[in-house]
Amino acid sequence: MIQKNERHLDIRSTLTFDQLWTISLNIHEQTNIVSCCSLNENGWLIVDVAETRLIHVTNQGYIKNTITYTPSPHYAVQFDNDTLAILTEQGINLHRIDSDGEFRL
């Protein structure tokens, strides 16, 4: 159940905008500093700036992994099929995405 002021990810149909599923991200900060990028066919990467972490959400709506990231991440974007770029307070970090969709930090 989604609580008041709790951040969540909704996936909706591109044809009807009907909600397909929703997942709580366990983000309760009052600031709305959260960004998201898609990861090939392997889901989404949520950047939680307030908690300095990355949340990998699968296409089925499950949290696959939550990683504390230092320095504090601000945005993430995928380049090509195998490169993830993360903008931090100190610069840009590049990471490889494995063929199975896993990224190693």
Short mmCIF file of N, CA and C in Angstrom, two decimals, residues 25-92:
data_model
loop_
_atom_site.label_atom_id
_atom_site.label_comp_id
_atom_site.label_asym_id
_atom_site.label_seq_id
_atom_site.Cartn_x
_atom_site.Cartn_y
_atom_site.Cartn_z
N LEU A 25 8.90 2.93 -3.81
CA LEU A 25 10.35 3.04 -3.87
C LEU A 25 10.96 3.26 -2.49
N ASN A 26 10.15 3.27 -1.46
CA ASN A 26 10.62 3.49 -0.09
C ASN A 26 11.41 4.79 0.03
N ILE A 27 10.93 5.81 -0.66
CA ILE A 27 11.50 7.15 -0.58
C ILE A 27 10.47 8.02 0.13
N HIS A 28 10.84 8.57 1.27
CA HIS A 28 9.90 9.36 2.06
C HIS A 28 10.33 10.81 2.21
N GLU A 29 11.40 11.20 1.54
CA GLU A 29 11.89 12.58 1.64
C GLU A 29 10.87 13.54 1.04
N GLN A 30 10.82 14.73 1.56
CA GLN A 30 9.89 15.74 1.05
C GLN A 30 10.38 16.36 -0.26
N THR A 31 11.67 16.26 -0.52
CA THR A 31 12.20 16.81 -1.77
C THR A 31 11.87 15.87 -2.92
N ASN A 32 11.63 16.43 -4.07
CA ASN A 32 11.28 15.63 -5.24
C ASN A 32 12.48 15.47 -6.17
N ILE A 33 13.62 15.16 -5.61
CA ILE A 33 14.82 15.02 -6.42
C ILE A 33 15.04 13.54 -6.69
N VAL A 34 14.34 13.05 -7.69
CA VAL A 34 14.43 11.66 -8.12
C VAL A 34 14.45 11.68 -9.64
N SER A 35 15.33 10.88 -10.24
CA SER A 35 15.33 10.77 -11.70
C SER A 35 15.28 9.30 -12.08
N CYS A 36 15.00 9.04 -13.34
CA CYS A 36 14.79 7.67 -13.80
C CYS A 36 15.33 7.52 -15.22
N CYS A 37 15.91 6.35 -15.51
CA CYS A 37 16.28 6.04 -16.90
C CYS A 37 16.00 4.56 -17.15
N SER A 38 15.68 4.25 -18.41
CA SER A 38 15.42 2.85 -18.76
C SER A 38 16.75 2.12 -18.97
N LEU A 39 16.74 0.81 -18.72
CA LEU A 39 17.92 -0.04 -18.90
C LEU A 39 17.60 -1.14 -19.89
N ASN A 40 17.83 -0.89 -21.18
CA ASN A 40 17.51 -1.88 -22.22
C ASN A 40 16.13 -2.46 -21.96
N GLU A 41 16.02 -3.78 -21.99
CA GLU A 41 14.76 -4.45 -21.67
C GLU A 41 14.76 -4.94 -20.23
N ASN A 42 15.67 -4.43 -19.42
CA ASN A 42 15.86 -4.95 -18.07
C ASN A 42 15.27 -4.08 -16.97
N GLY A 43 14.41 -3.14 -17.32
CA GLY A 43 13.76 -2.34 -16.30
C GLY A 43 14.21 -0.90 -16.27
N TRP A 44 14.23 -0.33 -15.07
CA TRP A 44 14.54 1.07 -14.89
C TRP A 44 15.54 1.24 -13.76
N LEU A 45 16.29 2.34 -13.85
CA LEU A 45 17.20 2.73 -12.79
C LEU A 45 16.69 4.04 -12.21
N ILE A 46 16.37 4.03 -10.92
CA ILE A 46 15.88 5.21 -10.21
C ILE A 46 17.05 5.78 -9.43
N VAL A 47 17.28 7.09 -9.57
CA VAL A 47 18.32 7.78 -8.82
C VAL A 47 17.65 8.54 -7.68
N ASP A 48 17.95 8.14 -6.46
CA ASP A 48 17.41 8.77 -5.26
C ASP A 48 18.49 9.69 -4.70
N VAL A 49 18.41 10.97 -5.02
CA VAL A 49 19.45 11.92 -4.64
C VAL A 49 19.52 12.10 -3.12
N ALA A 50 18.38 12.21 -2.46
CA ALA A 50 18.35 12.47 -1.01
C ALA A 50 19.02 11.35 -0.22
N GLU A 51 18.84 10.10 -0.65
CA GLU A 51 19.42 8.96 0.07
C GLU A 51 20.72 8.47 -0.57
N THR A 52 21.19 9.15 -1.60
CA THR A 52 22.40 8.80 -2.35
C THR A 52 22.44 7.32 -2.74
N ARG A 53 21.39 6.89 -3.44
CA ARG A 53 21.34 5.49 -3.83
C ARG A 53 20.72 5.32 -5.22
N LEU A 54 20.96 4.14 -5.79
CA LEU A 54 20.40 3.74 -7.06
C LEU A 54 19.47 2.57 -6.80
N ILE A 55 18.29 2.58 -7.44
CA ILE A 55 17.31 1.51 -7.26
C ILE A 55 17.03 0.91 -8.63
N HIS A 56 17.34 -0.38 -8.80
CA HIS A 56 17.09 -1.09 -10.06
C HIS A 56 15.74 -1.79 -9.95
N VAL A 57 14.79 -1.38 -10.80
CA VAL A 57 13.44 -1.94 -10.82
C VAL A 57 13.29 -2.78 -12.08
N THR A 58 12.80 -4.02 -11.94
CA THR A 58 12.62 -4.92 -13.09
C THR A 58 11.39 -4.53 -13.90
N ASN A 59 11.29 -5.10 -15.09
CA ASN A 59 10.11 -4.88 -15.94
C ASN A 59 8.85 -5.44 -15.32
N GLN A 60 8.99 -6.36 -14.37
CA GLN A 60 7.83 -6.96 -13.71
C GLN A 60 7.40 -6.17 -12.47
N GLY A 61 8.13 -5.10 -12.14
CA GLY A 61 7.73 -4.26 -11.02
C GLY A 61 8.30 -4.64 -9.68
N TYR A 62 9.46 -5.29 -9.68
CA TYR A 62 10.11 -5.67 -8.42
C TYR A 62 11.42 -4.92 -8.27
N ILE A 63 11.78 -4.58 -7.05
CA ILE A 63 13.09 -3.98 -6.81
C ILE A 63 14.12 -5.10 -6.85
N LYS A 64 15.01 -5.03 -7.83
CA LYS A 64 16.03 -6.05 -8.02
C LYS A 64 17.23 -5.78 -7.12
N ASN A 65 17.58 -4.50 -6.98
CA ASN A 65 18.77 -4.15 -6.23
C ASN A 65 18.69 -2.69 -5.80
N THR A 66 19.21 -2.39 -4.62
CA THR A 66 19.36 -1.02 -4.15
C THR A 66 20.81 -0.85 -3.73
N ILE A 67 21.45 0.18 -4.28
CA ILE A 67 22.88 0.38 -4.08
C ILE A 67 23.12 1.78 -3.54
N THR A 68 23.86 1.89 -2.43
CA THR A 68 24.32 3.20 -1.97
C THR A 68 25.45 3.62 -2.89
N TYR A 69 25.37 4.84 -3.41
CA TYR A 69 26.33 5.31 -4.41
C TYR A 69 27.03 6.55 -3.90
N THR A 70 28.36 6.50 -3.91
CA THR A 70 29.19 7.62 -3.48
C THR A 70 30.18 7.94 -4.59
N PRO A 71 30.30 9.22 -4.96
CA PRO A 71 29.63 10.40 -4.43
C PRO A 71 28.16 10.45 -4.84
N SER A 72 27.44 11.36 -4.24
CA SER A 72 25.99 11.45 -4.43
C SER A 72 25.60 11.51 -5.91
N PRO A 73 24.76 10.56 -6.37
CA PRO A 73 24.33 10.59 -7.78
C PRO A 73 23.22 11.62 -7.99
N HIS A 74 23.20 12.20 -9.19
CA HIS A 74 22.15 13.16 -9.54
C HIS A 74 21.29 12.66 -10.69
N TYR A 75 21.92 12.12 -11.73
CA TYR A 75 21.20 11.61 -12.90
C TYR A 75 21.93 10.40 -13.44
N ALA A 76 21.20 9.57 -14.18
CA ALA A 76 21.80 8.42 -14.86
C ALA A 76 21.21 8.32 -16.26
N VAL A 77 22.02 7.84 -17.19
CA VAL A 77 21.56 7.63 -18.56
C VAL A 77 22.34 6.46 -19.15
N GLN A 78 21.68 5.68 -19.96
CA GLN A 78 22.34 4.55 -20.62
C GLN A 78 22.78 4.98 -22.01
N PHE A 79 24.05 4.69 -22.34
CA PHE A 79 24.59 4.91 -23.68
C PHE A 79 24.81 3.55 -24.32
N ASP A 80 24.51 3.44 -25.60
CA ASP A 80 24.66 2.17 -26.31
C ASP A 80 23.92 1.08 -25.55
N ASN A 81 24.36 -0.16 -25.68
CA ASN A 81 23.74 -1.26 -24.95
C ASN A 81 24.51 -1.65 -23.71
N ASP A 82 25.71 -1.11 -23.55
CA ASP A 82 26.56 -1.63 -22.48
C ASP A 82 27.22 -0.57 -21.60
N THR A 83 26.78 0.68 -21.67
CA THR A 83 27.41 1.73 -20.88
C THR A 83 26.37 2.53 -20.11
N LEU A 84 26.61 2.68 -18.82
CA LEU A 84 25.75 3.47 -17.95
C LEU A 84 26.57 4.66 -17.46
N ALA A 85 26.06 5.88 -17.65
CA ALA A 85 26.73 7.09 -17.18
C ALA A 85 25.94 7.64 -16.00
N ILE A 86 26.66 7.94 -14.92
CA ILE A 86 26.02 8.50 -13.72
C ILE A 86 26.68 9.84 -13.41
N LEU A 87 25.86 10.90 -13.44
CA LEU A 87 26.32 12.23 -13.09
C LEU A 87 26.27 12.36 -11.58
N THR A 88 27.39 12.72 -10.97
CA THR A 88 27.46 12.89 -9.52
C THR A 88 27.80 14.34 -9.20
N GLU A 89 27.90 14.64 -7.93
CA GLU A 89 28.28 15.98 -7.51
C GLU A 89 29.73 16.29 -7.86
N GLN A 90 30.52 15.26 -8.22
CA GLN A 90 31.93 15.46 -8.52
C GLN A 90 32.30 15.22 -9.97
N GLY A 91 31.40 14.69 -10.79
CA GLY A 91 31.73 14.42 -12.18
C GLY A 91 30.82 13.36 -12.76
N ILE A 92 31.29 12.72 -13.84
CA ILE A 92 30.54 11.67 -14.51
C ILE A 92 31.29 10.36 -14.38
#
